[in-house]
Coordinates of C-alpha atoms in Angstrom, one line a residue:
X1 CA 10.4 -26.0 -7.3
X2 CA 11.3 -22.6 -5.7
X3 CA 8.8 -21.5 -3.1
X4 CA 7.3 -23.8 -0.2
X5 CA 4.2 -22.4 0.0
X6 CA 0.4 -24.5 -1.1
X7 CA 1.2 -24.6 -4.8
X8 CA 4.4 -26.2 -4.0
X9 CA 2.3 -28.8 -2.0
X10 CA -0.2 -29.9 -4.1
X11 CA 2.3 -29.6 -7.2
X12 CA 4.3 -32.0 -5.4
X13 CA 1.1 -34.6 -4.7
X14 CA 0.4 -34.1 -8.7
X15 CA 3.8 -35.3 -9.4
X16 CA 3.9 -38.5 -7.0
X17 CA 1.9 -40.8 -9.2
X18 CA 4.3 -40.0 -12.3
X19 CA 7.3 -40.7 -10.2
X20 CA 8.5 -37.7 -10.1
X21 CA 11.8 -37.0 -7.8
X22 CA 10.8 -33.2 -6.0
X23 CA 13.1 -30.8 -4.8
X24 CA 12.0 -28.0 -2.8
X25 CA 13.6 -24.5 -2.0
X26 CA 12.3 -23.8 1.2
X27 CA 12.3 -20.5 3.6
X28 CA 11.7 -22.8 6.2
X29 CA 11.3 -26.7 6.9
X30 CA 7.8 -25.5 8.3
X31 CA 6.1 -24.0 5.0
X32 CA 3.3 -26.3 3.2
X33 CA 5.1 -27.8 1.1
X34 CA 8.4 -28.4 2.8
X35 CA 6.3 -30.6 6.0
X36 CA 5.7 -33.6 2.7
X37 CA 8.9 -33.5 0.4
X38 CA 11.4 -35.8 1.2
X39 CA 14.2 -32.9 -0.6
X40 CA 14.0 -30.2 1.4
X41 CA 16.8 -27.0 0.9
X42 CA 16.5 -24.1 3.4
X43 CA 17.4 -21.0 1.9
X44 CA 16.8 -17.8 0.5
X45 CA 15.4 -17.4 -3.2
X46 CA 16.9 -14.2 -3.8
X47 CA 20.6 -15.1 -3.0
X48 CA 22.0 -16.5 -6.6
X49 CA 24.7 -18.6 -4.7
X50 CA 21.5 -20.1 -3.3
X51 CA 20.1 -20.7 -6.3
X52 CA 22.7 -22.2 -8.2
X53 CA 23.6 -24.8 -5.3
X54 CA 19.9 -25.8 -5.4
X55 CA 19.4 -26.2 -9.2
X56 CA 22.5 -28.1 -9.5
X57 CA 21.1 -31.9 -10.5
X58 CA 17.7 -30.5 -11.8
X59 CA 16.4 -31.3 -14.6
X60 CA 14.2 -28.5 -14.4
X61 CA 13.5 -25.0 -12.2
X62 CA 9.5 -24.0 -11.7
X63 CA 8.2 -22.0 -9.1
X64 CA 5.2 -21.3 -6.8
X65 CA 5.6 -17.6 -6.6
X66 CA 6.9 -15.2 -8.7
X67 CA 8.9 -13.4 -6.7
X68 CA 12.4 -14.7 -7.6
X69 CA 14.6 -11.9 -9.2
X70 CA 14.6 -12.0 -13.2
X71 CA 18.2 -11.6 -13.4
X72 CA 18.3 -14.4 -11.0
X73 CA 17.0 -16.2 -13.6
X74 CA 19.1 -15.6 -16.6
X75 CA 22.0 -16.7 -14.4
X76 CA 20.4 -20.0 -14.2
X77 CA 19.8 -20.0 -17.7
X78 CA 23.1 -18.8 -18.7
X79 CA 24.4 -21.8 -16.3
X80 CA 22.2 -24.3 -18.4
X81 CA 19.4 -25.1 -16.5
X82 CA 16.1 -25.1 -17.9
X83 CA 14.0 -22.8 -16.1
X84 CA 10.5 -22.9 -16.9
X85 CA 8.4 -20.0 -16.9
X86 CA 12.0 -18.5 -18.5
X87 CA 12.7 -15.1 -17.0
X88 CA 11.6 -13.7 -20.4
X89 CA 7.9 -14.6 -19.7
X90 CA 8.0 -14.5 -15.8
X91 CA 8.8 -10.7 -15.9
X92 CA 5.7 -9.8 -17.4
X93 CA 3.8 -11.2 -14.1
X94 CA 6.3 -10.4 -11.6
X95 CA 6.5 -6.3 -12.9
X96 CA 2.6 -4.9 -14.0
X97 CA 4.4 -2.0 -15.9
X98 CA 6.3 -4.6 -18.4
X99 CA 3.0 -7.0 -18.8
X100 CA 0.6 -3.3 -19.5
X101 CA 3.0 -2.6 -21.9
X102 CA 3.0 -5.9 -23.6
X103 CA -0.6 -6.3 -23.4
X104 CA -1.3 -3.4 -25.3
X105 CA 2.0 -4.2 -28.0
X106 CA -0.3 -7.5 -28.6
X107 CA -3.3 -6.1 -28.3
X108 CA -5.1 -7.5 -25.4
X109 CA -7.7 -5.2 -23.7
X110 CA -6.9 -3.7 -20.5
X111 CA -8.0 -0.8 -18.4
X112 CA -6.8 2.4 -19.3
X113 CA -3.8 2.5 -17.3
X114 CA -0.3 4.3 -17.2
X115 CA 2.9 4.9 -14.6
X116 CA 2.2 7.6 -12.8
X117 CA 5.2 9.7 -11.1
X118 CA 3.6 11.3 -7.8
X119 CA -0.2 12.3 -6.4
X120 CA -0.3 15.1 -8.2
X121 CA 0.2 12.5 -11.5
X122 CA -2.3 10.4 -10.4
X123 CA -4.5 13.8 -10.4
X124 CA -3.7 14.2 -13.7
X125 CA -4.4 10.3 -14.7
X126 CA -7.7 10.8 -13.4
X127 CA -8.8 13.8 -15.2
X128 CA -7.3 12.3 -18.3
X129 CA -10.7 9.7 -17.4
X130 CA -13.7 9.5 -15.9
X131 CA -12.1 11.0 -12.7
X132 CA -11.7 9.5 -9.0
X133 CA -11.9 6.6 -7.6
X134 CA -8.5 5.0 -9.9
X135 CA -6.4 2.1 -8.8
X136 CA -2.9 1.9 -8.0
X137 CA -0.6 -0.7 -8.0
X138 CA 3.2 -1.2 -7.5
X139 CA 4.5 -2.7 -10.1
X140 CA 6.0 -5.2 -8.4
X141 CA 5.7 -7.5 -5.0
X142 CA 1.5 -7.6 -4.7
X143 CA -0.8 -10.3 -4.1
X144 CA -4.2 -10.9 -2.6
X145 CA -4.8 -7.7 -2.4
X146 CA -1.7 -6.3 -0.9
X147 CA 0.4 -3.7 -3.0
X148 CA -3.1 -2.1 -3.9
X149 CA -4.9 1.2 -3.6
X150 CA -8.3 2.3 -4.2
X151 CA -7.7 6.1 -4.1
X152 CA -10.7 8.6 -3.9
X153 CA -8.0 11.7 -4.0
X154 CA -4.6 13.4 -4.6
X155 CA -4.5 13.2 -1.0
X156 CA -5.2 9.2 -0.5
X157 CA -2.3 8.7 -3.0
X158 CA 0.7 9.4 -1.1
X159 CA 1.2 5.8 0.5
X160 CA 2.0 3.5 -2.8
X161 CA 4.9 5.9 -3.6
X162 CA 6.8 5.1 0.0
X163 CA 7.9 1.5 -1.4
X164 CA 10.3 3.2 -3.6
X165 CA 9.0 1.3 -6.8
X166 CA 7.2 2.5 -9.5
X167 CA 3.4 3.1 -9.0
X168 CA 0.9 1.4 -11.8
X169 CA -2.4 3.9 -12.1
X170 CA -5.6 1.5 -13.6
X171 CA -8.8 3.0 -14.2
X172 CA -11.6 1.6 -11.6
X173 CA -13.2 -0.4 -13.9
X174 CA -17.2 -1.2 -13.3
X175 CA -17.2 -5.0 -13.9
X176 CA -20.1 -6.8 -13.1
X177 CA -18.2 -10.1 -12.1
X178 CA -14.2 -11.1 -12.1
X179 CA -13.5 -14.4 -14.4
X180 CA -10.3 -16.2 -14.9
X181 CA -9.0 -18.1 -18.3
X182 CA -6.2 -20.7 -17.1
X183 CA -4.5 -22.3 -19.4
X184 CA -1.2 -24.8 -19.8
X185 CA 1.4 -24.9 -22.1
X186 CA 4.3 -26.9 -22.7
X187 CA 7.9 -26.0 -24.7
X188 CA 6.8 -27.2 -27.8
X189 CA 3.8 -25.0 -28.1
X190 CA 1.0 -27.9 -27.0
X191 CA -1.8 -25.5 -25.1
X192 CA -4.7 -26.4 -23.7
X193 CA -7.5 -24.1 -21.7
X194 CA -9.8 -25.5 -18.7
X195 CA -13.4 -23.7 -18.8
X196 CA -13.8 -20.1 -17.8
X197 CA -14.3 -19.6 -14.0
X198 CA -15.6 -17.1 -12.1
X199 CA -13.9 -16.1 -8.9
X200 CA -15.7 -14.1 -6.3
X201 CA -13.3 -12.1 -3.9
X202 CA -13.7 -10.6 -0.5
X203 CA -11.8 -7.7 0.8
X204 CA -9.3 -8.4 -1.8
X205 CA -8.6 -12.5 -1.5
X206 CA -10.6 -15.2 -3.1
X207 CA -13.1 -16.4 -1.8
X208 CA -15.5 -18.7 -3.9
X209 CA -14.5 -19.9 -7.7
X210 CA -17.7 -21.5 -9.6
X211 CA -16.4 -23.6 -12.6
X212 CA -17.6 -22.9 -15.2
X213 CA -18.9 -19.3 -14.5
X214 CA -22.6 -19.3 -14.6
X215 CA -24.6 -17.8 -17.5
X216 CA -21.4 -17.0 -19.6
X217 CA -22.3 -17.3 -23.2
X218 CA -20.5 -19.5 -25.2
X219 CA -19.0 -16.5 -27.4
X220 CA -17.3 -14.9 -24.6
X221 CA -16.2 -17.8 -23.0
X222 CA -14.4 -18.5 -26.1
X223 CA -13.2 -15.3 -26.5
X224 CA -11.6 -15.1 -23.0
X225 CA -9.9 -18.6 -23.9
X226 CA -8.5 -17.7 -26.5
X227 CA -7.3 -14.6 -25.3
X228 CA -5.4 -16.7 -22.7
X229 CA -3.5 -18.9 -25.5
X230 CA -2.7 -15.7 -27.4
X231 CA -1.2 -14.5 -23.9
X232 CA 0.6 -17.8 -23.3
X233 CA 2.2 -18.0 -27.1
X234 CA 2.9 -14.4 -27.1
X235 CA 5.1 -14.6 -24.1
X236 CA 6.3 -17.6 -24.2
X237 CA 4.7 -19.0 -21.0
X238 CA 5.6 -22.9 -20.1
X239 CA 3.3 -24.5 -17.7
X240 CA 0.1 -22.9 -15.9
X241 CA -0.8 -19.3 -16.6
X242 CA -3.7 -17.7 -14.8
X243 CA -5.5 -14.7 -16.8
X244 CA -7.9 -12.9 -14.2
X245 CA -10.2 -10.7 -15.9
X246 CA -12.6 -7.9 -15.6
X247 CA -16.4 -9.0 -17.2
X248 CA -18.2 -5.3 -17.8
X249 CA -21.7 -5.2 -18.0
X250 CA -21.5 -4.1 -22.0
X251 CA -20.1 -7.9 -22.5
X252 CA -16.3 -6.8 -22.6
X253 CA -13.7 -8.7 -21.0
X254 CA -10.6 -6.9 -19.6
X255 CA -7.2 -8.4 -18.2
X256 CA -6.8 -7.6 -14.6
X257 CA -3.8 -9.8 -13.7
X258 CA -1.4 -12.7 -14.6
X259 CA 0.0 -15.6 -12.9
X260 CA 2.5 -18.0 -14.3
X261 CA 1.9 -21.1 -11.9
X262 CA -0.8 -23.2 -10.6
X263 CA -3.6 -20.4 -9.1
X264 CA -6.2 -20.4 -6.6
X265 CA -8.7 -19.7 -9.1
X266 CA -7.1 -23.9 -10.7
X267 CA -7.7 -25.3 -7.5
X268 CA -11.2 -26.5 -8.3
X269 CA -9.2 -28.6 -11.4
X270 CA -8.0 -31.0 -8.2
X271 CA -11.5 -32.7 -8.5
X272 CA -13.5 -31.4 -11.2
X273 CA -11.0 -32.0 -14.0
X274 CA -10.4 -35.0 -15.7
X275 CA -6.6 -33.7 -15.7
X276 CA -5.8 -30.8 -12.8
X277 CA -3.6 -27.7 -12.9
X278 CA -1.3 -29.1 -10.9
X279 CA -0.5 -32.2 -13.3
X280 CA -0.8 -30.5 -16.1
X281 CA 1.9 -28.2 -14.8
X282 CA 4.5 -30.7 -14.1
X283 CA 3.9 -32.7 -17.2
X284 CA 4.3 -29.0 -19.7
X285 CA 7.4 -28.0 -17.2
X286 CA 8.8 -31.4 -18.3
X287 CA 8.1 -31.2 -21.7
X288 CA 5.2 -34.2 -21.3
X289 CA 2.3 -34.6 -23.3
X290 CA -0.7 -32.3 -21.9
X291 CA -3.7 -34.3 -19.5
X292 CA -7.5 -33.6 -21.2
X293 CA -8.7 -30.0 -19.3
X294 CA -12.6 -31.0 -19.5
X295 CA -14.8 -30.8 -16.1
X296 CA -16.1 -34.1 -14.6
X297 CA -19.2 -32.8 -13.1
X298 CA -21.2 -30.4 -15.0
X299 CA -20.7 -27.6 -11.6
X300 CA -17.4 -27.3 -9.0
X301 CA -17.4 -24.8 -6.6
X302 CA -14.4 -24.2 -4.6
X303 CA -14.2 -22.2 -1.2
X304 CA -11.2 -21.0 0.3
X305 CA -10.9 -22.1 4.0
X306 CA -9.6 -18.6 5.6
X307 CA -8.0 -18.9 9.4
X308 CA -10.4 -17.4 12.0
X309 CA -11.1 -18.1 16.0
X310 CA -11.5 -22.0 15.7
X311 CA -7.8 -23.1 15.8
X312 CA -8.9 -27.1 16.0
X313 CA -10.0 -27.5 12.5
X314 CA -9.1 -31.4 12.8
X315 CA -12.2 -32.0 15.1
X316 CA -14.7 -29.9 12.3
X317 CA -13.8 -32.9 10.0
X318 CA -16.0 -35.4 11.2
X319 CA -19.5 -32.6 10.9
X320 CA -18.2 -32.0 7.3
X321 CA -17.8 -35.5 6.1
X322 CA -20.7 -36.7 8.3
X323 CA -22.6 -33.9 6.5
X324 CA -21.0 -34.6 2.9
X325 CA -19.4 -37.4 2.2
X326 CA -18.8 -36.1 -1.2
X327 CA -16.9 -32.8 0.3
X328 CA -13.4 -32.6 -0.7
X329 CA -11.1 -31.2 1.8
X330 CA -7.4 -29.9 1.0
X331 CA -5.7 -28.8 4.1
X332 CA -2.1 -27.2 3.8
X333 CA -0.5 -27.9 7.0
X334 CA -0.3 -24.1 8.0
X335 CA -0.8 -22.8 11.3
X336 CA -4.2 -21.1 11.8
X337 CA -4.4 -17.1 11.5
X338 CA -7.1 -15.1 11.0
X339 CA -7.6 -14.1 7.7
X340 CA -4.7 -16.3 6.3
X341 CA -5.6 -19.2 3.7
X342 CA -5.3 -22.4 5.3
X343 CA -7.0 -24.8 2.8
X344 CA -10.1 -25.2 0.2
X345 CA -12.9 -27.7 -0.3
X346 CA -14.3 -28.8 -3.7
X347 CA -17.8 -29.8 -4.2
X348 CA -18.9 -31.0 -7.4
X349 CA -22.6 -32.2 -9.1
X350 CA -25.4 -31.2 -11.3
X351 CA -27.3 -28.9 -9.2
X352 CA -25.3 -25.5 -8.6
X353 CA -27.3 -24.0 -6.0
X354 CA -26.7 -27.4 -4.4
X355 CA -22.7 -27.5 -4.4
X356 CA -22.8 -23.7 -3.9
X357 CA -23.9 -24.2 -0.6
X358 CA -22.1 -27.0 0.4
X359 CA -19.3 -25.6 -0.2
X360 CA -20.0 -22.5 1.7
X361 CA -21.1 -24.4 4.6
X362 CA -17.8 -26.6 4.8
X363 CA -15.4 -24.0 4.7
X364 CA -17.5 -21.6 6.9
X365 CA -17.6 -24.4 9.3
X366 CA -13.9 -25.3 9.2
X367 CA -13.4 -21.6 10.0
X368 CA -15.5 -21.7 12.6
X369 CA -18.2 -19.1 11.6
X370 CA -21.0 -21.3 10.9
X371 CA -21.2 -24.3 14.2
X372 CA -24.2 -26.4 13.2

């Protein structure tokens, strides 16, 4: 796997029970992942050299983040190992100008969007709409909320055009919630799709995810699950794929964004799925048969633990599983910032207002904002 970060981490765990032999490309032997795999290589993703040496002996390349270059990966291909997502597919989540484009070939509804060239372009996108506020995006290098604008004027759009890469305009869409379709599948087309979550962000970074999303109706749940195979067959994803979407208050549902590899908005799968995102992404990336996708409880709320003042979150263990022995804490080994995601809890029963809030309370007390 290249990439040492959480997903690398709990990929790894997912893979220990199938005997699975893990090799990590690491930036450093002190990311997540690399402080529990016994195969640790320092180096640098986007040096080819790099790459090669690593993937010699692999039966397969995956990653954790998309960030690897594509023609990176065509090397690898070119050299004979499998690399699953193949660049082919990853480029449509590593550059949002290449997945609109597909989108739209394959007809999946998005938010009226187009590259724009300049602020005055982006003054020109927005009269083309409803006018200001619009999004914008660069096409390539965001995540949690970095690498995007909300821009009120011609004159707020100057600062996505320093990075030198092309700028994505979106329309500002006026959802009423954000929901995400994840889905797995495997070389020889086998697909499956966990229930439709909905994720709940703050200032740009997940924050809560409630499986399944409350009060969805069965018709549009399908319809966003399908949508996500049609995604995943159209491009030619292998392993996890992550459709976050936009759900409008005239029942539409829009694609946001795309993630080929386990997601944040998956983490809830750890305990609340008979077969989690993680497993399921090592068995497709291996060309194994696909784990069953269905909930265990009927509610699983997950809650990102976010870094804040309370460096010692080892002593807030024994309040949280004194409080809830059901609580399911995943820690990733990284040192405490404020701000920066440092771990998740999973709750899970039959009462939502229930695990909603004990789930809130464990992760705002492992932060340190809530002390009783």
């Amino acid at each position: 796997m290249v990439g040492g970060g959480q997903l690398a981490r709990m990929t790894h765990e997912a893979g220990i029970p199938l005997g699975i032999k893990f090799k990590l490309l690491s930036d450093t032997p002190q990311d997540s992942a690399a402080q529990v795999v016994s195969d640790v290589v320092i180096g640098d993703y986007r040096d080819l050299e790099t790459l090669r040496a690593f993937a010699q002996g692999c039966d397969v390349i995956t990653f954790d983040h998309e960030h690897v270059p594509t023609e990176h990966l065509r090397a690898l291909e070119a050299d004979g190992i499998p690399v699953r997502p193949g660049p082919d597919a990853l480029v449509h989540a590593q550059d949002k100008g290449v997945m609109r484009a597909k989108l739209d070939a394959i007809g999946v509804p998005c938010p009226r969007h187009r590259i724009v060239e300049d602020p005055a372009d982006v003054e020109r996108f927005a009269a083309e709409g409803d006018g200001f506020p619009v999004v914008l995006k660069t096409v390539r290098g965001g995540y949690d909320g970095k690498g995007v604008w909300i821009v009120r004027s011609a004159e707020e759009a100057s600062e996505p055009f320093r990075a030198g890469v092309p700028v994505l305009a979106e329309e500002k869409v006026a959802f009423v919630r954000e929901l995400a379709a994840n889905v797995v599948r495997s070389p020889h087309g086998q697909a499956v799709s966990y229930p439709v979550v909905e994720s709940i962000q703050v200032d740009g970074v997940c924050d809560t995810v409630i499986a399944p999303a409350p009060g969805l109706s069965a018709e549009l749940s399908a319809q966003a699950q399908q949508l996500a195979l049609k995604v995943a067959k159209e491009l030619g994803v292998v392993g996890h794929l992550a459709v976050e979407l936009f759900e409008t208050a005239d029942g539409r549902i829009l694609v946001n964004e795309l993630a080929m590899r386990p997601h944040n908005s998956g983490h809830w799968t750890q305990d609340g799925a008979v077969t989690s995102q993680f497993a399921n992404h090592v068995r497709a990336v291996l060309d194994l048969p696909l784990g069953d996708p269905r909930p265990r409880a009927r509610w699983t709320v997950m809650a990102n633990v976010l870094g804040g003042d309370y460096p010692d979150m080892y002593s807030a263990y024994l309040h949280c599983m004194a409080r809830d022995p059901g609580l399911k804490i995943h820690m990733y080994g990284k040192d405490v910032k404020p701000g920066r995601k440092v771990g998740h809890v999973n709750t899970y029963g039959d009462d939502l207002a229930d695990v909603r809030e004990r789930a809130s309370h464990a992760a705002g007390y492992l932060r340190g904002t809530i002390t009783e």
